[in-house]
Each structure stands twice: as C-alpha cells, then as structure tokens.
C-alpha cells in the first residue's frame, strides 16, 4: 500500500519579496484558505493550554456556516491541557497530522500518532499532553451535540485510519473511497469526520448540492475543485469551508492520491425558527 502522508502547517513569516499569489477567497457560498495563509501572525491561543498555539480555520458565523469550529492545533513537547474542553455541550474529533499526542479520559491514556482519530463525546472530561520530543499537530473539530430523547449519547472512539478499510463508491473501480470512523447508520452521531480519497483522474461526477455544511482540509495530492460557480486548484494544506447547499464537485489531478479530511453535520432535523 502506498504510504499515506498528512500535510501540517509549520507557520513562519513570508519575506517582503514574496508576491501576493495564492490568495484566500471568502464568498457568500464558500471560503477558501490556502496553506500559504497559515502563518505565525494568524495563530491564536486558548485558556489552560500550555506550549500550544492554533490556527482557527472555521468557526460558527451567522448567515454562513453555523454548526462547527475547526482548529489546527500545534503543541510543543511537554505541552497540552488538563482542562482541554471547557464547553460541556461540545463534542470533539481529534485527527493527528504530525507527531504524537496522548489523550486521557476515564482513567485510561490513548496514544495517537499520524492518522490517529479520537471522538470525544459532549460532557467527557479529557486531557491531552505531548509526551514526545517533537512538535505535534492535529485537527480539532468541535460541534454542540444535539441530544435526542430515546437515543443514548455516543461512546468515545479511538482509531487510526490505517486500520480501517475504506468504503468504495459504486462504479468507481476503487478510485473514489471514504474512510469512515463512525457507522453512518448510528443515529446517536450528529456529525461525521471522514477521509475522502480520489485517485488521479477520478471525479465527483455531479454537482453535490445538499444541506450539510462542510469543512475540507487537503491532506495530500491536488485537484480542481468546483465551489459554487468557481473552479479552484487545491493542494496540500488548503482548506475549503462550504455553507449548506453550496454546489461542489471535484476532479483529481494526480500524480498521486487526492485525500481530504471532511466534516459534515448529519442525522438531525433542520432547526425551525430562530
């Protein structure tokens, strides 16, 4: 099997001689944040997180995308938090793109390295530390959990994508597949974070137009991605943020696999009223 790679930003600051190319785009239907925007001066910090900075690449915005936030966390050796999540209504997904982290809850510690995934249900007390001697970088997707009477709350999940067989889309000869960490028929879950893979020359063959909000972070490869009325060339470290019903399609350009980390909200009625 071809070795999977995971792009992670390292920050830095461009020199004055650099051209203003590969610019970010923000429209009413989508936002595009190229990897070149992940610089030192746009990082943020969080209470009770030590030796840690982050890039906030999505946050709820009225009239745009309202269901989730997404961070790229950067934790130095010895860093982390004993009070990681302060919002008891927030569930979270962690996905490691560089280095190694240790996540602890209910008296157990789980070590996650590249490709590692953790689902942390709302109300769970968890801690995180980087016990290694290298910087760790990971995505943290957060969403307020929508509890349903008669459905139990989801359980924590610890996994690694390298241990999961991707689900192949019909009639694609294996060229389009999705790695799922949660059973799509499990109605306890109201969000999915998956990995989508398209091999060179494969496409999303129609303009997907649906109710889910999306966050798409390119892990590796390149493609031409249709966002609303625009074709955008995307590559490693680029992030696409789509509001509900934004039309989208994709053509994978090669020479290797095109893979992205995908967030979407699922399995709940549309909210009515204000």
mmCIF file of C-alpha atoms in Angstrom:
data_model
loop_
_atom_site.group_PDB
_atom_site.id
_atom_site.type_symbol
_atom_site.label_atom_id
_atom_site.label_comp_id
_atom_site.label_asym_id
_atom_site.label_seq_id
_atom_site.Cartn_x
_atom_site.Cartn_y
_atom_site.Cartn_z
ATOM 1 C CA UNK A 1 0.000 0.000 0.000
ATOM 2 C CA UNK A 2 1.255 3.497 -0.836
ATOM 3 C CA UNK A 3 2.365 5.371 2.258
ATOM 4 C CA UNK A 4 -0.178 7.950 3.319
ATOM 5 C CA UNK A 5 1.010 11.464 4.005
ATOM 6 C CA UNK A 6 -0.523 14.223 6.086
ATOM 7 C CA UNK A 7 0.203 17.882 5.442
ATOM 8 C CA UNK A 8 0.604 20.073 8.518
ATOM 9 C CA UNK A 9 1.320 23.817 8.602
ATOM 10 C CA UNK A 10 4.515 24.998 10.278
ATOM 11 C CA UNK A 11 3.814 28.726 10.291
ATOM 12 C CA UNK A 12 6.678 31.100 9.672
ATOM 13 C CA UNK A 13 6.521 34.518 8.084
ATOM 14 C CA UNK A 14 6.964 35.312 4.373
ATOM 15 C CA UNK A 15 9.635 37.743 3.250
ATOM 16 C CA UNK A 16 8.882 41.151 1.796
ATOM 17 C CA UNK A 17 9.952 39.905 -1.637
ATOM 18 C CA UNK A 18 7.062 37.431 -1.802
ATOM 19 C CA UNK A 19 4.233 38.001 -4.270
ATOM 20 C CA UNK A 20 0.602 38.115 -3.169
ATOM 21 C CA UNK A 21 -0.370 34.982 -5.055
ATOM 22 C CA UNK A 22 -2.499 32.033 -3.958
ATOM 23 C CA UNK A 23 -4.818 34.413 -2.153
ATOM 24 C CA UNK A 24 -7.601 33.381 0.169
ATOM 25 C CA UNK A 25 -11.197 33.809 -1.027
ATOM 26 C CA UNK A 26 -14.306 34.457 1.039
ATOM 27 C CA UNK A 27 -17.686 34.458 -0.695
ATOM 28 C CA UNK A 28 -21.316 34.122 0.373
ATOM 29 C CA UNK A 29 -21.224 30.414 -0.563
ATOM 30 C CA UNK A 30 -17.736 29.257 0.442
ATOM 31 C CA UNK A 31 -14.379 30.252 1.855
ATOM 32 C CA UNK A 32 -11.010 29.060 0.559
ATOM 33 C CA UNK A 33 -7.976 29.308 2.838
ATOM 34 C CA UNK A 34 -4.813 28.193 1.024
ATOM 35 C CA UNK A 35 -1.976 26.667 3.018
ATOM 36 C CA UNK A 36 0.012 29.865 2.461
ATOM 37 C CA UNK A 37 -2.308 31.721 4.867
ATOM 38 C CA UNK A 38 -1.236 29.584 7.866
ATOM 39 C CA UNK A 39 1.400 31.985 9.176
ATOM 40 C CA UNK A 40 2.630 32.914 12.638
ATOM 41 C CA UNK A 41 0.684 36.178 12.838
ATOM 42 C CA UNK A 42 -2.702 34.491 12.368
ATOM 43 C CA UNK A 43 -2.346 31.963 15.191
ATOM 44 C CA UNK A 44 -4.472 32.028 18.335
ATOM 45 C CA UNK A 45 -4.176 30.758 21.918
ATOM 46 C CA UNK A 46 -6.578 29.057 24.329
ATOM 47 C CA UNK A 47 -7.053 29.207 28.117
ATOM 48 C CA UNK A 48 -5.452 26.355 30.086
ATOM 49 C CA UNK A 49 -3.428 25.117 27.099
ATOM 50 C CA UNK A 50 0.323 25.209 27.694
ATOM 51 C CA UNK A 51 3.001 25.463 24.979
ATOM 52 C CA UNK A 52 0.224 25.475 22.384
ATOM 53 C CA UNK A 53 -0.920 27.672 19.528
ATOM 54 C CA UNK A 54 -3.570 27.076 16.891
ATOM 55 C CA UNK A 55 -4.989 28.173 13.593
ATOM 56 C CA UNK A 56 -8.762 28.682 13.699
ATOM 57 C CA UNK A 57 -9.856 27.717 10.191
ATOM 58 C CA UNK A 58 -13.628 27.583 10.784
ATOM 59 C CA UNK A 59 -15.998 28.960 13.408
ATOM 60 C CA UNK A 60 -19.781 29.406 13.534
ATOM 61 C CA UNK A 61 -20.837 32.558 11.682
ATOM 62 C CA UNK A 62 -24.433 33.708 11.417
ATOM 63 C CA UNK A 63 -25.595 33.610 7.820
ATOM 64 C CA UNK A 64 -22.699 31.429 6.690
ATOM 65 C CA UNK A 65 -21.805 28.096 8.343
ATOM 66 C CA UNK A 66 -23.193 27.750 11.844
ATOM 67 C CA UNK A 67 -22.655 24.195 13.121
ATOM 68 C CA UNK A 68 -18.941 23.728 13.820
ATOM 69 C CA UNK A 69 -15.492 25.075 14.543
ATOM 70 C CA UNK A 70 -12.227 23.589 13.316
ATOM 71 C CA UNK A 71 -8.725 24.234 14.635
ATOM 72 C CA UNK A 72 -5.263 23.093 13.627
ATOM 73 C CA UNK A 73 -3.502 22.646 16.961
ATOM 74 C CA UNK A 74 0.274 22.859 17.419
ATOM 75 C CA UNK A 75 1.542 21.508 20.740
ATOM 76 C CA UNK A 76 5.194 21.685 21.722
ATOM 77 C CA UNK A 77 6.896 18.847 23.654
ATOM 78 C CA UNK A 78 5.575 18.878 27.213
ATOM 79 C CA UNK A 79 2.594 20.985 26.218
ATOM 80 C CA UNK A 80 -1.110 20.247 26.366
ATOM 81 C CA UNK A 81 -4.041 20.809 28.706
ATOM 82 C CA UNK A 82 -5.595 19.381 31.862
ATOM 83 C CA UNK A 83 -8.776 21.320 31.011
ATOM 84 C CA UNK A 84 -8.970 20.781 27.274
ATOM 85 C CA UNK A 85 -12.695 21.329 26.577
ATOM 86 C CA UNK A 86 -14.461 23.972 28.667
ATOM 87 C CA UNK A 87 -17.890 23.665 26.990
ATOM 88 C CA UNK A 88 -19.874 20.694 28.354
ATOM 89 C CA UNK A 89 -22.189 20.774 25.315
ATOM 90 C CA UNK A 90 -19.286 20.401 22.852
ATOM 91 C CA UNK A 91 -18.300 17.093 21.308
ATOM 92 C CA UNK A 92 -14.983 16.864 19.534
ATOM 93 C CA UNK A 93 -12.936 14.963 16.984
ATOM 94 C CA UNK A 94 -9.148 14.960 17.017
ATOM 95 C CA UNK A 95 -7.151 13.883 13.953
ATOM 96 C CA UNK A 96 -3.354 13.801 14.092
ATOM 97 C CA UNK A 97 -1.383 15.010 11.072
ATOM 98 C CA UNK A 98 2.096 15.198 12.609
ATOM 99 C CA UNK A 99 3.774 13.824 15.692
ATOM 100 C CA UNK A 100 2.160 12.130 18.659
ATOM 101 C CA UNK A 101 -0.296 13.064 21.417
ATOM 102 C CA UNK A 102 -1.617 11.269 24.497
ATOM 103 C CA UNK A 103 -5.333 11.676 25.235
ATOM 104 C CA UNK A 104 -6.656 10.567 28.613
ATOM 105 C CA UNK A 105 -10.195 10.029 29.912
ATOM 106 C CA UNK A 106 -11.965 7.666 32.320
ATOM 107 C CA UNK A 107 -8.640 6.579 33.794
ATOM 108 C CA UNK A 108 -7.110 5.430 30.506
ATOM 109 C CA UNK A 109 -4.486 7.020 28.245
ATOM 110 C CA UNK A 110 -4.531 6.590 24.469
ATOM 111 C CA UNK A 111 -1.519 7.455 22.302
ATOM 112 C CA UNK A 112 -2.394 8.838 18.869
ATOM 113 C CA UNK A 113 0.140 9.259 16.084
ATOM 114 C CA UNK A 114 -0.265 10.268 12.425
ATOM 115 C CA UNK A 115 -3.642 9.134 11.125
ATOM 116 C CA UNK A 116 -4.911 8.794 14.686
ATOM 117 C CA UNK A 117 -8.547 9.697 15.415
ATOM 118 C CA UNK A 118 -10.426 10.330 18.636
ATOM 119 C CA UNK A 119 -14.148 11.013 19.050
ATOM 120 C CA UNK A 120 -14.785 12.686 22.405
ATOM 121 C CA UNK A 121 -18.486 12.965 23.316
ATOM 122 C CA UNK A 122 -20.012 16.030 24.937
ATOM 123 C CA UNK A 123 -19.547 16.172 28.706
ATOM 124 C CA UNK A 124 -16.469 13.934 28.711
ATOM 125 C CA UNK A 125 -13.583 15.161 30.858
ATOM 126 C CA UNK A 126 -10.411 14.603 28.862
ATOM 127 C CA UNK A 127 -6.845 15.784 28.930
ATOM 128 C CA UNK A 128 -4.119 15.956 26.304
ATOM 129 C CA UNK A 129 -0.347 16.063 26.508
ATOM 130 C CA UNK A 130 2.524 15.843 24.064
ATOM 131 C CA UNK A 131 4.903 13.456 25.848
ATOM 132 C CA UNK A 132 7.188 13.134 22.824
ATOM 133 C CA UNK A 133 10.291 15.136 21.954
ATOM 134 C CA UNK A 134 8.783 16.543 18.727
ATOM 135 C CA UNK A 135 6.044 19.052 17.931
ATOM 136 C CA UNK A 136 2.571 17.537 17.497
ATOM 137 C CA UNK A 137 -0.022 18.942 15.115
ATOM 138 C CA UNK A 138 -3.635 17.817 14.891
ATOM 139 C CA UNK A 139 -7.104 18.930 13.839
ATOM 140 C CA UNK A 140 -9.742 19.573 16.474
ATOM 141 C CA UNK A 141 -13.319 19.712 15.169
ATOM 142 C CA UNK A 142 -15.985 20.847 17.667
ATOM 143 C CA UNK A 143 -19.770 20.835 17.451
ATOM 144 C CA UNK A 144 -22.507 21.362 20.038
ATOM 145 C CA UNK A 145 -24.172 17.971 20.436
ATOM 146 C CA UNK A 146 -27.866 17.725 19.552
ATOM 147 C CA UNK A 147 -29.251 15.164 22.000
ATOM 148 C CA UNK A 148 -32.393 13.247 21.010
ATOM 149 C CA UNK A 149 -34.825 11.769 23.519
ATOM 150 C CA UNK A 150 -34.687 7.987 23.216
ATOM 151 C CA UNK A 151 -31.138 7.889 21.841
ATOM 152 C CA UNK A 152 -28.153 7.227 24.078
ATOM 153 C CA UNK A 153 -25.161 9.532 23.892
ATOM 154 C CA UNK A 154 -22.296 8.258 21.687
ATOM 155 C CA UNK A 155 -19.337 6.468 23.241
ATOM 156 C CA UNK A 156 -15.733 7.667 22.906
ATOM 157 C CA UNK A 157 -13.873 6.256 19.885
ATOM 158 C CA UNK A 158 -10.123 5.797 19.442
ATOM 159 C CA UNK A 159 -8.942 4.662 15.999
ATOM 160 C CA UNK A 160 -6.388 5.106 13.240
ATOM 161 C CA UNK A 161 -7.270 5.405 9.581
ATOM 162 C CA UNK A 162 -4.514 2.937 8.689
ATOM 163 C CA UNK A 163 -6.504 0.215 10.465
ATOM 164 C CA UNK A 164 -9.762 0.906 8.603
ATOM 165 C CA UNK A 165 -10.664 -0.367 5.144
ATOM 166 C CA UNK A 166 -12.095 2.491 3.051
ATOM 167 C CA UNK A 167 -15.648 2.186 1.704
ATOM 168 C CA UNK A 168 -15.506 2.282 -2.099
ATOM 169 C CA UNK A 169 -18.098 4.295 -4.004
ATOM 170 C CA UNK A 170 -20.124 2.253 -6.535
ATOM 171 C CA UNK A 171 -18.949 2.062 -10.148
ATOM 172 C CA UNK A 172 -15.578 3.725 -9.468
ATOM 173 C CA UNK A 173 -13.277 0.664 -9.603
ATOM 174 C CA UNK A 174 -11.834 1.727 -6.260
ATOM 175 C CA UNK A 175 -10.932 5.201 -7.478
ATOM 176 C CA UNK A 176 -13.216 7.045 -5.030
ATOM 177 C CA UNK A 177 -13.468 5.888 -1.435
ATOM 178 C CA UNK A 178 -14.323 7.130 2.041
ATOM 179 C CA UNK A 179 -12.656 6.111 5.298
ATOM 180 C CA UNK A 180 -15.349 6.154 7.993
ATOM 181 C CA UNK A 181 -14.655 6.194 11.712
ATOM 182 C CA UNK A 182 -18.355 6.028 12.663
ATOM 183 C CA UNK A 183 -21.101 3.751 11.348
ATOM 184 C CA UNK A 184 -23.264 6.029 9.154
ATOM 185 C CA UNK A 185 -26.350 4.187 10.434
ATOM 186 C CA UNK A 186 -25.590 5.109 14.059
ATOM 187 C CA UNK A 187 -28.166 7.830 14.730
ATOM 188 C CA UNK A 188 -26.507 8.783 18.004
ATOM 189 C CA UNK A 189 -23.981 10.765 15.986
ATOM 190 C CA UNK A 190 -24.883 14.180 14.572
ATOM 191 C CA UNK A 191 -21.575 14.821 12.828
ATOM 192 C CA UNK A 192 -19.155 12.779 10.775
ATOM 193 C CA UNK A 193 -15.443 13.399 10.218
ATOM 194 C CA UNK A 194 -14.173 11.142 7.436
ATOM 195 C CA UNK A 195 -11.346 10.929 4.908
ATOM 196 C CA UNK A 196 -12.213 11.058 1.217
ATOM 197 C CA UNK A 197 -9.755 9.668 -1.343
ATOM 198 C CA UNK A 198 -9.866 10.131 -5.119
ATOM 199 C CA UNK A 199 -7.235 8.538 -7.304
ATOM 200 C CA UNK A 200 -5.790 10.504 -10.263
ATOM 201 C CA UNK A 201 -8.382 11.029 -12.981
ATOM 202 C CA UNK A 202 -11.352 10.208 -10.761
ATOM 203 C CA UNK A 203 -14.125 12.705 -10.169
ATOM 204 C CA UNK A 204 -17.113 13.602 -8.054
ATOM 205 C CA UNK A 205 -19.298 13.256 -11.132
ATOM 206 C CA UNK A 206 -22.134 15.658 -10.329
ATOM 207 C CA UNK A 207 -22.638 18.974 -8.561
ATOM 208 C CA UNK A 208 -23.291 17.878 -4.975
ATOM 209 C CA UNK A 209 -25.848 20.259 -3.516
ATOM 210 C CA UNK A 210 -27.174 19.362 -0.088
ATOM 211 C CA UNK A 211 -27.977 20.551 3.407
ATOM 212 C CA UNK A 212 -24.716 19.633 5.153
ATOM 213 C CA UNK A 213 -22.103 22.240 5.986
ATOM 214 C CA UNK A 214 -18.604 21.122 5.032
ATOM 215 C CA UNK A 215 -15.026 21.627 6.099
ATOM 216 C CA UNK A 216 -12.495 20.062 3.697
ATOM 217 C CA UNK A 217 -8.790 20.056 4.582
ATOM 218 C CA UNK A 218 -6.450 18.649 1.921
ATOM 219 C CA UNK A 219 -4.125 16.059 3.455
ATOM 220 C CA UNK A 220 -2.258 15.235 0.243
ATOM 221 C CA UNK A 221 -2.457 15.451 -3.536
ATOM 222 C CA UNK A 222 -4.007 18.037 -5.803
ATOM 223 C CA UNK A 223 -7.282 18.563 -7.624
ATOM 224 C CA UNK A 224 -9.521 21.031 -9.366
ATOM 225 C CA UNK A 225 -12.445 21.617 -7.009
ATOM 226 C CA UNK A 226 -15.705 23.226 -8.114
ATOM 227 C CA UNK A 227 -17.014 25.557 -5.422
ATOM 228 C CA UNK A 228 -20.327 27.164 -6.304
ATOM 229 C CA UNK A 229 -19.561 28.749 -9.710
ATOM 230 C CA UNK A 230 -15.755 28.658 -9.455
ATOM 231 C CA UNK A 231 -13.083 26.068 -10.252
ATOM 232 C CA UNK A 232 -10.313 26.322 -7.650
ATOM 233 C CA UNK A 233 -6.987 24.466 -7.811
ATOM 234 C CA UNK A 234 -6.310 22.940 -4.402
ATOM 235 C CA UNK A 235 -3.376 21.132 -2.851
ATOM 236 C CA UNK A 236 -1.869 20.008 0.462
ATOM 237 C CA UNK A 237 -2.818 22.176 3.435
ATOM 238 C CA UNK A 238 -5.589 24.062 1.650
ATOM 239 C CA UNK A 239 -8.940 24.362 3.442
ATOM 240 C CA UNK A 240 -12.391 24.714 1.900
ATOM 241 C CA UNK A 241 -15.313 25.830 4.058
ATOM 242 C CA UNK A 242 -18.743 25.384 2.476
ATOM 243 C CA UNK A 243 -22.097 26.599 3.709
ATOM 244 C CA UNK A 244 -25.221 24.481 3.241
ATOM 245 C CA UNK A 245 -26.316 23.931 -0.384
ATOM 246 C CA UNK A 246 -23.070 25.235 -1.879
ATOM 247 C CA UNK A 247 -22.647 23.228 -5.118
ATOM 248 C CA UNK A 248 -19.421 21.232 -5.256
ATOM 249 C CA UNK A 249 -17.608 18.749 -7.474
ATOM 250 C CA UNK A 250 -14.033 17.575 -7.906
ATOM 251 C CA UNK A 251 -11.533 16.311 -10.478
ATOM 252 C CA UNK A 252 -8.428 14.647 -9.001
ATOM 253 C CA UNK A 253 -5.343 15.757 -10.869
ATOM 254 C CA UNK A 254 -2.588 13.384 -9.739
ATOM 255 C CA UNK A 255 0.112 12.173 -9.888
ATOM 256 C CA UNK A 256 -0.809 10.597 -6.550
ATOM 257 C CA UNK A 257 -3.994 10.212 -4.474
ATOM 258 C CA UNK A 258 -6.008 13.291 -3.594
ATOM 259 C CA UNK A 259 -7.172 12.999 0.026
ATOM 260 C CA UNK A 260 -9.008 15.342 2.334
ATOM 261 C CA UNK A 261 -10.354 15.376 5.882
ATOM 262 C CA UNK A 262 -14.097 16.073 5.686
ATOM 263 C CA UNK A 263 -16.524 17.405 8.306
ATOM 264 C CA UNK A 264 -20.296 17.388 7.834
ATOM 265 C CA UNK A 265 -23.348 17.625 10.092
ATOM 266 C CA UNK A 266 -25.736 14.649 9.782
ATOM 267 C CA UNK A 267 -28.736 12.754 11.178
ATOM 268 C CA UNK A 268 -30.812 15.591 12.601
ATOM 269 C CA UNK A 269 -33.920 17.538 11.605
ATOM 270 C CA UNK A 270 -33.357 21.030 10.293
ATOM 271 C CA UNK A 271 -33.804 23.597 13.033
ATOM 272 C CA UNK A 272 -37.054 25.553 12.649
ATOM 273 C CA UNK A 273 -37.429 29.156 13.744
ATOM 274 C CA UNK A 274 -34.826 31.475 15.179
#
